[in-house]
Short mmCIF file of C-alpha atoms in Angstrom, two decimals:
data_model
loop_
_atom_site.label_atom_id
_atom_site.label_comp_id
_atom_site.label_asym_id
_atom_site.label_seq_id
_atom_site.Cartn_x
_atom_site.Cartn_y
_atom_site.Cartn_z
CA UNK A 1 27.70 17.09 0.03
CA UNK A 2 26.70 19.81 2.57
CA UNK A 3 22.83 20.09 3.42
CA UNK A 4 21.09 22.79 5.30
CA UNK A 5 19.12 21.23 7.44
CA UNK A 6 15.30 20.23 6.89
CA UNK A 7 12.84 22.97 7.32
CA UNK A 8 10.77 20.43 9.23
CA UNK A 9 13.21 20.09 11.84
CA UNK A 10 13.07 23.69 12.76
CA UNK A 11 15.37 24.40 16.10
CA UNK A 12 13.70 26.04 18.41
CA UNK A 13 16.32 28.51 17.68
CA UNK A 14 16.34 32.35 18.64
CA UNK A 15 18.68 34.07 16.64
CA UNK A 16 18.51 37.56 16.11
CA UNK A 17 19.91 37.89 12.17
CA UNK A 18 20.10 41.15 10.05
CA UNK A 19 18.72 40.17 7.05
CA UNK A 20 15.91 38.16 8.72
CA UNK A 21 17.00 34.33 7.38
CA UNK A 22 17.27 36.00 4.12
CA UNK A 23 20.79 33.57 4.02
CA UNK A 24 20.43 30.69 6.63
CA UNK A 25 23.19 30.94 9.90
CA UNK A 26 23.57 27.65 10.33
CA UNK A 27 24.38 25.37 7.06
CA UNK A 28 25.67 22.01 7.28
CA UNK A 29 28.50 20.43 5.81
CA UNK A 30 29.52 16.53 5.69
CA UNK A 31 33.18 15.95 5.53
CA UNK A 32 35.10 14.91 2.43
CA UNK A 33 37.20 12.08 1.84
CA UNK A 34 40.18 11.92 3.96
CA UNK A 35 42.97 14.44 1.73
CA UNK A 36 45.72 11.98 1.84
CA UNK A 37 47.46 14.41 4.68
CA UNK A 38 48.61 11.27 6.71
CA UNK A 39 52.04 11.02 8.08
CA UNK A 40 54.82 10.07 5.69
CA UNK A 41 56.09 7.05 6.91
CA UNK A 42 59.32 6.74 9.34
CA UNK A 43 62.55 6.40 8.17
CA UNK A 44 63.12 2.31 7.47
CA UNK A 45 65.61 1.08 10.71
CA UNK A 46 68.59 -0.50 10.11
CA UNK A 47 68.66 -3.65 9.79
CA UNK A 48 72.13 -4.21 10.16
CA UNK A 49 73.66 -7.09 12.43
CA UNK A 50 72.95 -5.54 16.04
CA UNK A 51 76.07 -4.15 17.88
CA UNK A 52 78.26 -6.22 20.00
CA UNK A 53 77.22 -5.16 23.79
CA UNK A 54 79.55 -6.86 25.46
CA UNK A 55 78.95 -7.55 29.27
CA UNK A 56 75.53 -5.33 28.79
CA UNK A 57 72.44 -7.44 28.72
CA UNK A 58 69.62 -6.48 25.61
CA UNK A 59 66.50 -7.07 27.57
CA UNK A 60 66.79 -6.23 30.97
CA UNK A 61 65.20 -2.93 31.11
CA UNK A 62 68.66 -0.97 31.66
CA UNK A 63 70.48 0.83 28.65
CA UNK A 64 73.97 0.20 29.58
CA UNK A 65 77.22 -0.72 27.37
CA UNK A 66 77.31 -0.01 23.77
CA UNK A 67 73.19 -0.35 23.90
CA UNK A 68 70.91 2.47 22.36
CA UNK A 69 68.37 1.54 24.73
CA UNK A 70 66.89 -1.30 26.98
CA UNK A 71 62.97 -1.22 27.57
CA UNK A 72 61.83 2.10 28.69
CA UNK A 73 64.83 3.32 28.75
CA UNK A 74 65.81 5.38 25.98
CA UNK A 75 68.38 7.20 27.70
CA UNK A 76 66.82 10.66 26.84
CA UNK A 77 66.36 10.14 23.13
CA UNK A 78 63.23 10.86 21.34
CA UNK A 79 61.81 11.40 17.77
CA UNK A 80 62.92 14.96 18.09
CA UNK A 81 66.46 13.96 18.96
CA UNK A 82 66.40 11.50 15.70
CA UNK A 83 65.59 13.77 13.26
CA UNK A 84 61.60 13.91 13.41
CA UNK A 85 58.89 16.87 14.73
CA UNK A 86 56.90 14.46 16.55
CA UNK A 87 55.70 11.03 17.43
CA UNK A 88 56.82 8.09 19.99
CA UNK A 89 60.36 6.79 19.86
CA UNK A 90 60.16 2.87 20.90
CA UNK A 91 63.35 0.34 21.63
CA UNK A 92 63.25 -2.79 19.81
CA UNK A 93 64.26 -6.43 21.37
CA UNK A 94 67.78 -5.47 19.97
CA UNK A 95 68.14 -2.68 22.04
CA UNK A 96 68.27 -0.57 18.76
CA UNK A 97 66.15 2.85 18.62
CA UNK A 98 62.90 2.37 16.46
CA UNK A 99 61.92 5.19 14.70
CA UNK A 100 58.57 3.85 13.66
CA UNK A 101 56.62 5.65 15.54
CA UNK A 102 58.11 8.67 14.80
CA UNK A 103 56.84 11.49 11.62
CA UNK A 104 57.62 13.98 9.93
CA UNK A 105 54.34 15.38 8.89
CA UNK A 106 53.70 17.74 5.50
CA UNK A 107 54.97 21.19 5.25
CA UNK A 108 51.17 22.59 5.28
CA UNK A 109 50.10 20.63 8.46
CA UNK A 110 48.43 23.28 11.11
CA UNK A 111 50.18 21.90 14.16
CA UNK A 112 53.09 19.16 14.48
CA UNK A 113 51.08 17.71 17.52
CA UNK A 114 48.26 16.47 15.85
CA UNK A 115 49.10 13.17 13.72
CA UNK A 116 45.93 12.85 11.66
CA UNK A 117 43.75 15.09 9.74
CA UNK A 118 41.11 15.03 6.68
CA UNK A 119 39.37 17.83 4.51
CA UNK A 120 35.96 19.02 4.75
CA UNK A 121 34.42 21.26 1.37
CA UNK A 122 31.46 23.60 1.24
CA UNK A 123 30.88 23.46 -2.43
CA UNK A 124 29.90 26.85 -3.97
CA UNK A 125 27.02 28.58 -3.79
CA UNK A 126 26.03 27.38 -0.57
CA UNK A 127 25.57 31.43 0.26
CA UNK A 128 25.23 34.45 -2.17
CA UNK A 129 27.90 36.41 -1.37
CA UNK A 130 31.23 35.77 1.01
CA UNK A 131 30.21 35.50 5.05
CA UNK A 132 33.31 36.86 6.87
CA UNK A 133 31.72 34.62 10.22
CA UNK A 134 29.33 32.41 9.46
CA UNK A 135 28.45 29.21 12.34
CA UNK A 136 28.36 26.33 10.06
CA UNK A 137 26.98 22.84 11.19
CA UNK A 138 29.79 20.20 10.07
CA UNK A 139 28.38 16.80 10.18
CA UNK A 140 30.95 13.87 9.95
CA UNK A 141 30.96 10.18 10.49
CA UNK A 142 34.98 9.13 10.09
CA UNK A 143 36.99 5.86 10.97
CA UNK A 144 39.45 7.58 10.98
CA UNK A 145 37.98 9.46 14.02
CA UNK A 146 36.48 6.52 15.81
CA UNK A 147 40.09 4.96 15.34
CA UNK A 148 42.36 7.03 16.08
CA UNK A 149 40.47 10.72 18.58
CA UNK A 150 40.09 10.94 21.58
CA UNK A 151 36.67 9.41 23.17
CA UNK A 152 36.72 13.11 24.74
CA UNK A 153 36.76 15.09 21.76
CA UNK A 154 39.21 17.24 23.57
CA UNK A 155 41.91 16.41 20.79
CA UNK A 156 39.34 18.03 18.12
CA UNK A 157 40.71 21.05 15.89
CA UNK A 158 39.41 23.02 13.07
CA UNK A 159 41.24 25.33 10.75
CA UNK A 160 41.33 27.05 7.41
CA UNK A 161 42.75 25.05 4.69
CA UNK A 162 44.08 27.94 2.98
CA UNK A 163 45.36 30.17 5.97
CA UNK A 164 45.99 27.32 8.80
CA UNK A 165 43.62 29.74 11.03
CA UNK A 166 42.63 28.27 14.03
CA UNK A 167 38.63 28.07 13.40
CA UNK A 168 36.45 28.51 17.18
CA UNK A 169 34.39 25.10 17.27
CA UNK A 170 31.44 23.80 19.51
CA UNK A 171 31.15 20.16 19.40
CA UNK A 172 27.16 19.69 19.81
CA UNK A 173 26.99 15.31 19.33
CA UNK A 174 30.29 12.85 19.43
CA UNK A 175 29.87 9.29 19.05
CA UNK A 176 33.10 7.29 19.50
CA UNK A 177 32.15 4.16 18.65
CA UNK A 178 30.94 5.02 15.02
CA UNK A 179 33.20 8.31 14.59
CA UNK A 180 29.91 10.59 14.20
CA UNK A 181 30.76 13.87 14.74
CA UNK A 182 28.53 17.06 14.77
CA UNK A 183 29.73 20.36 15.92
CA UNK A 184 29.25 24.01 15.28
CA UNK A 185 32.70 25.90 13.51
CA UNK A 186 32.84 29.73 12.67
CA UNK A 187 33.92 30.11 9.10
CA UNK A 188 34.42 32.69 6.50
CA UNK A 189 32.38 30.71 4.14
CA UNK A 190 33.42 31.71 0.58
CA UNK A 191 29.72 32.28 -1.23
CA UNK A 192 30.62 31.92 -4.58
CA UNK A 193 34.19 30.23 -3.69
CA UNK A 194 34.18 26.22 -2.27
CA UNK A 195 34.84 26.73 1.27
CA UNK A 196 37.70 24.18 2.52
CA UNK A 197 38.53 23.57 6.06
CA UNK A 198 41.15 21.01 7.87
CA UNK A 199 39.99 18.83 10.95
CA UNK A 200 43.20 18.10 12.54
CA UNK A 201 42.84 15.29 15.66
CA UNK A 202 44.55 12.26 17.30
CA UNK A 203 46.17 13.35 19.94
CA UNK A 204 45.24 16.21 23.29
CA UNK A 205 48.26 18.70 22.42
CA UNK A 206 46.48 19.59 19.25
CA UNK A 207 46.17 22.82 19.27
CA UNK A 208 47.28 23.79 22.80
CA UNK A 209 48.97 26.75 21.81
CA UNK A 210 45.76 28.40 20.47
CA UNK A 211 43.14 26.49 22.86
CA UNK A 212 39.37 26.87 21.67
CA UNK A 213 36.49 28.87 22.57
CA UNK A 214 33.40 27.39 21.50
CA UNK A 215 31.65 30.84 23.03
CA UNK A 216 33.50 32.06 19.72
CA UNK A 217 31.19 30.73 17.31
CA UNK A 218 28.72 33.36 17.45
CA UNK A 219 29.63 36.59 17.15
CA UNK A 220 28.55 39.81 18.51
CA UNK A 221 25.21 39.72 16.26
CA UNK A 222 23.95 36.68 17.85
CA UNK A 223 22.38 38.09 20.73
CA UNK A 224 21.65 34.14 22.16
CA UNK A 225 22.02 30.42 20.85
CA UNK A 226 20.25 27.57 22.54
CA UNK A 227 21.10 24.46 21.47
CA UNK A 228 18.78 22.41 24.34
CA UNK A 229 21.21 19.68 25.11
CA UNK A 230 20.34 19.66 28.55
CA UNK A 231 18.14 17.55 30.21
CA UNK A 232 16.77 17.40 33.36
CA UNK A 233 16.23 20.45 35.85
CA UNK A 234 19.39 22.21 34.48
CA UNK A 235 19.35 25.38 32.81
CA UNK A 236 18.91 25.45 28.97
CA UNK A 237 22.19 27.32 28.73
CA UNK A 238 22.80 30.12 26.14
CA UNK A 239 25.92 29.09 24.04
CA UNK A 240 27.28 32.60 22.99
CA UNK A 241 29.36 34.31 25.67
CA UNK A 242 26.34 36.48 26.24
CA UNK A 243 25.24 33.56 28.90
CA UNK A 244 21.77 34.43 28.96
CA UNK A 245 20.69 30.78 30.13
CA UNK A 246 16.75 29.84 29.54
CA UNK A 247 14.90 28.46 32.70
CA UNK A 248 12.20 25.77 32.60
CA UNK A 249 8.53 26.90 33.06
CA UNK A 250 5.82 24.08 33.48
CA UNK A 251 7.81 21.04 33.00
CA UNK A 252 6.63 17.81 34.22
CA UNK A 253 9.91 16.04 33.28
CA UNK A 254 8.87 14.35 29.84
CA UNK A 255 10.36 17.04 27.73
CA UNK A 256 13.86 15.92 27.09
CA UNK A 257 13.70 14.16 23.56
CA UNK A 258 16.44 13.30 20.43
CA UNK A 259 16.72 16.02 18.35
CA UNK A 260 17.73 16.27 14.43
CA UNK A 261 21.33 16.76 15.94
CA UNK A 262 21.43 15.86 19.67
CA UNK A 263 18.93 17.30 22.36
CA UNK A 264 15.63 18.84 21.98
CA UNK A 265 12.97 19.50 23.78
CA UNK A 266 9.40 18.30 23.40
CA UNK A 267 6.42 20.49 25.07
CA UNK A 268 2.77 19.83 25.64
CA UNK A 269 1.03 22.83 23.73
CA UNK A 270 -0.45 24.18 27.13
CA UNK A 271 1.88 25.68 29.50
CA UNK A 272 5.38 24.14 29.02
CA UNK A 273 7.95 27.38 27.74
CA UNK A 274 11.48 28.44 28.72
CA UNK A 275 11.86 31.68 29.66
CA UNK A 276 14.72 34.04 29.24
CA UNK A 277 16.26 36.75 30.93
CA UNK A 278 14.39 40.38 30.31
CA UNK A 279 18.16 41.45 29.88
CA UNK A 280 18.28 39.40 26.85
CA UNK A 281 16.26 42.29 24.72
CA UNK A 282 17.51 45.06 26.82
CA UNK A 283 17.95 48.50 24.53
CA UNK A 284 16.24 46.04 21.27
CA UNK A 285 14.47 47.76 18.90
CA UNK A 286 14.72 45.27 16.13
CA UNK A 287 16.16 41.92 15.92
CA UNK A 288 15.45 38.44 13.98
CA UNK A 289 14.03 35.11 15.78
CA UNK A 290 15.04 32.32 14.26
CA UNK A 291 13.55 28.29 15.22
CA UNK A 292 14.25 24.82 14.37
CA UNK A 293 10.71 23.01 14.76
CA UNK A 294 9.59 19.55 14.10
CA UNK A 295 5.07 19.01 13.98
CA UNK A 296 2.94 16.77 12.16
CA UNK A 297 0.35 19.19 12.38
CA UNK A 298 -1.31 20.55 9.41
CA UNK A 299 -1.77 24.11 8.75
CA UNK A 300 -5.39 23.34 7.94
CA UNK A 301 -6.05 22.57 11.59
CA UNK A 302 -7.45 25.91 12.92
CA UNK A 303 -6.72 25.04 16.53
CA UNK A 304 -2.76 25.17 16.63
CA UNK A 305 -2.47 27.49 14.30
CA UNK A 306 -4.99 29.91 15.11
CA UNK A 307 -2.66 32.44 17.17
CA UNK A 308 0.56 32.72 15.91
CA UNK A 309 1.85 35.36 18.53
CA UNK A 310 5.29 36.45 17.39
CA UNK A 311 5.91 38.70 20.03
CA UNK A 312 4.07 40.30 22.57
CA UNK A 313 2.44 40.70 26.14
CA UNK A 314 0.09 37.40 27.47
CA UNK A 315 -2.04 38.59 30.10
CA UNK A 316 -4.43 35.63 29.99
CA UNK A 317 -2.05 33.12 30.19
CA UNK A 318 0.54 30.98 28.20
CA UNK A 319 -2.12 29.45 26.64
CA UNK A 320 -3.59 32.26 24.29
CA UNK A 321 -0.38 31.98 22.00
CA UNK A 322 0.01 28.55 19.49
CA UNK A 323 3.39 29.82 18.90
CA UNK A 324 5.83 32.91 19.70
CA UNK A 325 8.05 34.76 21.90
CA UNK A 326 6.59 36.46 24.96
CA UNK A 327 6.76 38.78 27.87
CA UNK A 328 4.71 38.10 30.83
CA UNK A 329 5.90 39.41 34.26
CA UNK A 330 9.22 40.84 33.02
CA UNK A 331 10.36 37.85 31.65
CA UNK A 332 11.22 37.17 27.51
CA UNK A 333 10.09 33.68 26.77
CA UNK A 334 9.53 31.41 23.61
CA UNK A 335 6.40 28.84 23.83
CA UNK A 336 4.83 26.64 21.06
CA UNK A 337 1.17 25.48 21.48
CA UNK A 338 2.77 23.13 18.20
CA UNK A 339 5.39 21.47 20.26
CA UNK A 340 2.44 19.01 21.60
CA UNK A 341 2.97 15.47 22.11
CA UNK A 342 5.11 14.28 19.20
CA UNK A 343 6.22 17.84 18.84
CA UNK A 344 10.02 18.90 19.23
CA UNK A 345 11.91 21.97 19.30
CA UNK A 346 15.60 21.91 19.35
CA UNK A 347 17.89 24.81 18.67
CA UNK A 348 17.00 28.50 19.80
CA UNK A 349 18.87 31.51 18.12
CA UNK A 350 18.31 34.89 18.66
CA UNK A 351 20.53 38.19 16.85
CA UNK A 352 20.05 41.37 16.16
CA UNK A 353 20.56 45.10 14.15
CA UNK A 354 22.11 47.31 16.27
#
């Protein structure tokens, strides 16, 4: 069953909503049970006596004589040419055509090149009312991925059940070994209506026609999404197409942690913060700051939670502000005096009312 994720967790997230988290934007959604879409099985061979060949000889790599094949060679056939939209035509020791790798998959299948599939459900309710674009955090952990994707993910594709519509994904954490997927899709999540999407994979054409855009997954009212999978003295890059990438203020290179999902970041309550470009706010007058963050601190403890700057100008230094978003020498930054020790923040968001 879908779960939004814990509140404790909160993602250092800055995402400027209109309705100010009245309706989360980012729910999450474990997969169903595969739907039964696998491919129907081939066509049985024949196993009729296999054809006199004559002077040709079965087994030595070169179709020749009454043969259908030798090896490798299949003299140009392939599933297509027997009667099947996709697959791998093989040659068996008879030098017979073997259709067993081939499939023909079933009429409602999104693309021909992609051999396996299951179904993923948002119950309903999950949302008051029908989100036309809505990033929604699908968690998954499949055999049927670790078996048969690609270590890469590149072979991933989302779409709607109901429309085969091409859904924009951003894969956030991929394990191949277990088949533990997490990653971002746009949907128009149905509200009062069970949301159902198809996760189509197994093979890199999927989807090649209609390649993805994970930049896609937020749309125009997310004015910035940092996720914080980075590590190291890269830029926190902004995951909208916006590309207003956070840079590292302060760090002393103990800040890259796990996160509820994948990365995080873990700062020292003093002067660690990422700031953002001042272009990131430019022509604002309202927008909606939304963070994923994880503390064991206790809101009786009058010395972290004393100043809770939202949003404002430091001129004493980073330090005056437990917790907020900031401007200090025309830069927009976020900073957590929480996010000590043992403190994590992990996804940023920011969007906004035009």
């Amino acid at each position: 069953m879908p779960n939004v994720a814990s509140p404790r967790w909160c993602a250092l997230a800055l995402s400027a909503a209109l309705a100010a988290c009245a309706v989360d934007r980012a729910g999450q959604a474990p997969g169903d049970d595969a739907d039964g879409g696998r491919p129907r099985d081939a066509a049985p061979r024949d196993d009729a006596a296999p054809p006199d060949l004559g002077a040709a000889r079965c087994g030595d790599g070169v179709r020749e004589g009454a043969e259908a094949c030798d090896g490798d060679d299949l003299d140009g056939a392939s599933c297509g040419s027997a009667g099947f939209l996709r697959g791998t035509l093989g040659c068996d020791t008879d030098c017979r055509l073997d259709t067993a790798g081939c499939a023909n998959p079933p009429a409602d299948w999104r693309d021909t090149a992609c051999p396996h599939r299951r179904l993923v459900t948002v119950p309903a309710g999950r949302a008051t009312e029908p989100l036309a674009d809505f990033p929604l955090l699908v968690t998954i952990t499949d055999t049927g991925l670790r078996d048969h994707a690609l270590a890469s993910g590149e072979d991933l594709l989302f779409a709607d059940a109901e429309t085969g519509a091409r859904l924009p994904h951003a894969p956030e954490a991929y394990d191949p070994e277990t088949g533990a997927l997490a990653a971002w899709v746009r949907v128009p999540l149905g509200g009062p209506a069970a949301t159902r999407l198809h996760l189509y994979y197994g093979d890199r054409a999927c989807g090649a026609a209609t390649p993805n855009t994970p930049t896609e997954v937020w749309d125009a009212d997310f004015r910035g999404v940092w996720l914080l999978a980075e590590d190291g003295a890269r830029p926190r890059l902004d995951a909208t197409a916006a590309a207003f990438h956070a840079t590292r203020g302060n760090y002393d290179g103990d800040e890259d942690v796990p996160g509820r999902i994948a990365g995080a970041e873990r700062l020292d309550g003093v002067d660690d913060h990422l700031a953002l470009p001042l272009a990131v706010l430019e022509g604002f007058r309202t927008f909606t700051v939304c963070v994923w963050l994880r503390t064991d601190e206790d809101r009786s403890n009058a010395t972290n939670w004393k100043n809770p700057t939202i949003f404002g100008q430091i001129s004493t230094g980073l330090e005056s502000a437990d917790f907020g978003v900031f401007t200090e020498s025309g830069r927009v930054g976020l900073r957590s005096g929480l996010c000590s020790p043992r403190r994590r923040a992990s996804v940023v968001s920011m969007t906004h009312d035009p």
